[in-house]
Short mmCIF file of C-alpha atoms in Angstrom, two decimals:
data_model
loop_
_atom_site.label_atom_id
_atom_site.label_comp_id
_atom_site.label_asym_id
_atom_site.label_seq_id
_atom_site.Cartn_x
_atom_site.Cartn_y
_atom_site.Cartn_z
CA UNK A 28 -66.35 47.28 11.62
CA UNK A 29 -69.71 48.71 12.67
CA UNK A 30 -73.13 47.40 11.69
CA UNK A 31 -76.19 49.62 12.00
CA UNK A 32 -79.66 48.06 12.05
CA UNK A 33 -82.75 50.20 11.48
CA UNK A 34 -86.28 48.87 12.07
CA UNK A 35 -89.36 50.86 11.08
CA UNK A 36 -92.25 48.38 10.92
CA UNK A 37 -95.10 49.05 13.33
CA UNK A 38 -96.46 45.49 13.26
CA UNK A 39 -94.30 44.06 16.04
CA UNK A 40 -93.85 40.30 16.04
CA UNK A 41 -95.92 40.05 12.85
CA UNK A 42 -93.43 42.16 10.91
CA UNK A 43 -91.89 40.47 7.89
CA UNK A 44 -89.28 43.18 7.44
CA UNK A 45 -88.12 42.59 11.03
CA UNK A 46 -87.64 38.91 10.25
CA UNK A 47 -85.45 40.03 7.36
CA UNK A 48 -83.48 42.55 9.42
CA UNK A 49 -82.88 39.83 12.02
CA UNK A 50 -81.73 37.38 9.36
CA UNK A 51 -79.42 40.03 7.94
CA UNK A 52 -78.10 40.88 11.40
CA UNK A 53 -77.42 37.21 12.10
CA UNK A 54 -75.67 36.85 8.75
CA UNK A 55 -73.37 39.84 9.10
CA UNK A 56 -72.55 39.36 12.78
CA UNK A 57 -71.56 35.75 11.99
CA UNK A 58 -69.47 36.96 9.07
CA UNK A 59 -67.87 39.73 11.15
CA UNK A 60 -67.94 38.46 14.75
CA UNK A 61 -65.91 41.38 16.08
CA UNK A 62 -68.21 44.01 14.59
CA UNK A 63 -69.95 46.53 16.80
CA UNK A 64 -73.74 46.33 16.37
CA UNK A 65 -76.00 49.35 16.83
CA UNK A 66 -79.77 48.86 16.62
CA UNK A 67 -82.26 51.69 16.23
CA UNK A 68 -85.96 50.90 16.56
CA UNK A 69 -87.86 53.80 15.02
CA UNK A 70 -91.17 52.62 16.44
CA UNK A 71 -90.12 52.05 20.05
CA UNK A 72 -87.98 55.21 19.92
CA UNK A 73 -89.35 57.38 17.11
CA UNK A 74 -87.49 60.38 15.81
CA UNK A 75 -89.56 63.56 15.75
CA UNK A 76 -90.43 64.82 12.31
CA UNK A 77 -88.14 67.68 11.46
CA UNK A 78 -89.21 71.22 12.32
CA UNK A 79 -87.51 74.62 12.15
CA UNK A 80 -85.14 73.92 15.04
CA UNK A 81 -84.20 70.42 13.90
CA UNK A 82 -83.75 71.43 10.28
CA UNK A 83 -81.52 74.31 11.33
CA UNK A 84 -79.55 72.12 13.73
CA UNK A 85 -78.86 69.65 10.90
CA UNK A 86 -78.15 72.11 8.11
CA UNK A 87 -76.94 75.42 9.55
CA UNK A 88 -73.38 76.15 10.73
CA UNK A 89 -73.15 75.84 14.52
CA UNK A 90 -72.28 79.54 14.89
CA UNK A 91 -75.68 80.35 13.35
CA UNK A 92 -77.68 78.14 15.72
CA UNK A 93 -80.49 79.56 17.80
CA UNK A 94 -81.01 78.38 21.37
CA UNK A 95 -83.62 75.91 20.10
CA UNK A 96 -81.19 74.51 17.53
CA UNK A 97 -78.48 74.16 20.16
CA UNK A 98 -80.82 72.15 22.37
CA UNK A 99 -81.44 69.50 19.70
CA UNK A 100 -78.10 69.55 17.86
CA UNK A 101 -76.45 66.65 19.69
CA UNK A 102 -79.33 64.22 19.21
CA UNK A 103 -79.80 65.25 15.59
CA UNK A 104 -76.13 64.90 14.69
CA UNK A 105 -75.92 61.55 16.54
CA UNK A 106 -78.27 59.98 13.98
CA UNK A 107 -76.06 61.07 11.09
CA UNK A 108 -72.84 60.11 12.87
CA UNK A 109 -74.22 56.64 13.57
CA UNK A 110 -74.83 56.18 9.85
CA UNK A 111 -71.51 57.62 8.68
CA UNK A 112 -69.51 55.51 11.12
CA UNK A 113 -71.18 52.28 9.97
CA UNK A 114 -69.69 49.95 7.39
CA UNK A 115 -72.92 47.98 6.92
CA UNK A 116 -76.39 49.49 7.28
CA UNK A 117 -79.44 47.22 7.44
CA UNK A 118 -82.69 49.09 6.83
CA UNK A 119 -86.07 47.51 7.53
CA UNK A 120 -88.41 49.16 5.03
CA UNK A 121 -91.91 47.70 4.72
CA UNK A 122 -94.19 49.19 2.10
CA UNK A 123 -96.98 51.15 3.76
CA UNK A 124 -99.56 52.65 1.42
CA UNK A 125 -97.24 52.37 -1.58
CA UNK A 126 -94.24 54.01 0.13
CA UNK A 127 -92.09 53.83 3.28
CA UNK A 128 -93.30 54.38 6.86
CA UNK A 129 -93.18 58.00 7.99
CA UNK A 130 -90.85 57.07 10.86
CA UNK A 131 -88.32 55.81 8.31
CA UNK A 132 -88.68 59.03 6.31
CA UNK A 133 -87.88 60.97 9.50
CA UNK A 134 -84.63 59.00 9.77
CA UNK A 135 -83.73 59.60 6.12
CA UNK A 136 -84.33 63.33 6.58
CA UNK A 137 -81.39 63.41 8.99
CA UNK A 138 -79.01 61.78 6.51
CA UNK A 139 -79.33 64.23 3.61
CA UNK A 140 -77.14 67.08 4.81
CA UNK A 141 -75.59 69.57 2.38
CA UNK A 142 -71.77 69.58 2.44
CA UNK A 143 -71.71 66.45 4.62
CA UNK A 144 -73.49 63.73 2.63
CA UNK A 145 -73.95 65.56 -0.69
CA UNK A 146 -72.96 68.75 -2.45
CA UNK A 147 -73.71 70.57 -5.66
CA UNK A 148 -70.88 71.29 -8.06
CA UNK A 149 -70.24 72.16 -11.67
CA UNK A 150 -71.43 68.72 -12.75
CA UNK A 151 -74.53 68.69 -10.55
CA UNK A 152 -75.03 66.76 -7.34
CA UNK A 153 -72.20 64.72 -5.84
CA UNK A 154 -72.92 62.14 -3.15
CA UNK A 155 -70.41 62.09 -0.29
CA UNK A 156 -71.70 59.17 1.81
CA UNK A 157 -70.41 56.22 -0.19
CA UNK A 158 -68.02 53.62 1.14
CA UNK A 159 -70.58 51.54 3.04
CA UNK A 160 -72.92 48.68 2.19
CA UNK A 161 -76.63 49.40 2.61
CA UNK A 162 -79.08 46.49 2.55
CA UNK A 163 -82.81 47.20 2.41
CA UNK A 164 -85.05 44.58 4.01
CA UNK A 165 -88.28 45.15 2.11
CA UNK A 166 -91.71 43.59 2.51
CA UNK A 167 -94.75 44.27 0.34
CA UNK A 168 -98.30 42.99 0.25
CA UNK A 169 -98.25 42.57 -3.51
CA UNK A 170 -95.70 42.50 -6.29
CA UNK A 171 -94.76 45.91 -7.67
CA UNK A 172 -92.70 46.86 -10.66
CA UNK A 173 -89.95 49.29 -9.71
CA UNK A 174 -91.07 52.75 -10.78
CA UNK A 175 -94.60 51.55 -11.49
CA UNK A 176 -97.61 53.75 -10.88
CA UNK A 177 -98.15 52.50 -7.31
CA UNK A 178 -94.53 51.88 -6.32
CA UNK A 179 -92.92 54.68 -4.29
CA UNK A 180 -90.93 52.57 -1.85
CA UNK A 181 -87.99 50.91 -3.61
CA UNK A 182 -87.69 53.75 -6.12
CA UNK A 183 -87.54 56.34 -3.33
CA UNK A 184 -84.87 54.41 -1.44
CA UNK A 185 -82.76 53.81 -4.56
CA UNK A 186 -82.96 57.49 -5.46
CA UNK A 187 -82.23 58.66 -1.92
CA UNK A 188 -79.21 56.49 -1.24
CA UNK A 189 -77.90 57.09 -4.75
CA UNK A 190 -78.24 60.84 -4.18
CA UNK A 191 -76.01 60.73 -1.10
CA UNK A 192 -73.46 58.54 -2.86
CA UNK A 193 -74.24 54.98 -1.76
CA UNK A 194 -73.44 52.65 -4.65
CA UNK A 195 -73.18 49.37 -2.68
CA UNK A 196 -76.97 49.09 -2.29
CA UNK A 197 -78.92 45.82 -2.10
CA UNK A 198 -82.60 44.92 -1.71
CA UNK A 199 -83.82 41.73 -0.05
CA UNK A 200 -87.55 41.63 -0.65
CA UNK A 201 -90.57 39.56 0.29
CA UNK A 202 -93.34 40.25 -2.22
CA UNK A 203 -96.97 39.10 -2.13
CA UNK A 204 -97.11 39.03 1.67
CA UNK A 205 -100.80 39.85 1.50
CA UNK A 206 -101.55 36.53 -0.21
CA UNK A 207 -101.25 34.43 2.92
CA UNK A 208 -98.79 32.40 5.00
CA UNK A 209 -97.62 30.16 2.16
CA UNK A 210 -96.66 33.16 0.02
CA UNK A 211 -94.86 34.70 3.00
CA UNK A 212 -92.88 31.53 3.67
CA UNK A 213 -91.91 31.26 0.00
CA UNK A 214 -90.82 34.88 0.01
CA UNK A 215 -88.79 34.47 3.21
CA UNK A 216 -87.07 31.36 1.86
CA UNK A 217 -86.10 33.19 -1.32
CA UNK A 218 -84.92 36.24 0.68
CA UNK A 219 -82.73 34.11 2.92
CA UNK A 220 -81.02 32.62 -0.14
CA UNK A 221 -80.23 36.18 -1.26
CA UNK A 222 -78.92 37.07 2.20
CA UNK A 223 -76.51 34.13 2.14
CA UNK A 224 -74.87 35.63 -0.95
CA UNK A 225 -74.22 39.05 0.58
#
């Protein structure tokens, strides 16, 4: 059993999504005490946004790699391997400006790899990265309807993980965080009840 925790909030100790990822980590490590835990902090250790070399290293066959692709291949593939070897993935995903933080997008970009996590066939796209539980720890300043005009966070994550084949997908969300401490505490209490059921 391996648990992967991803944090992407840039608000440090004030981060609500980090409180959720910690609560989720505590829950799953208590449930599976022998599990290996891997934590990746995308703010303290950001992944570079993909460029020609990194895209090629991720997507091209190794025999087609340039020297630049060879230099970054190991670190690029390590991100994907970490994900694929994990049974439970906890993703801290605050809403920033109606979507996810760019550092989280940089992580996602390393997971969508043709022939490894998805492929196209006669019936369209087929996700290949199922078989793991993914839990999104979401925090938002207001309350947003999924797929609404200003909501590009939960919808993006549902579409992305569905695309690569993840069907065991859960959201634990604190809404209305911008309405003050009382709203935050109410949201956290509700989220922790949801966590207990996972």
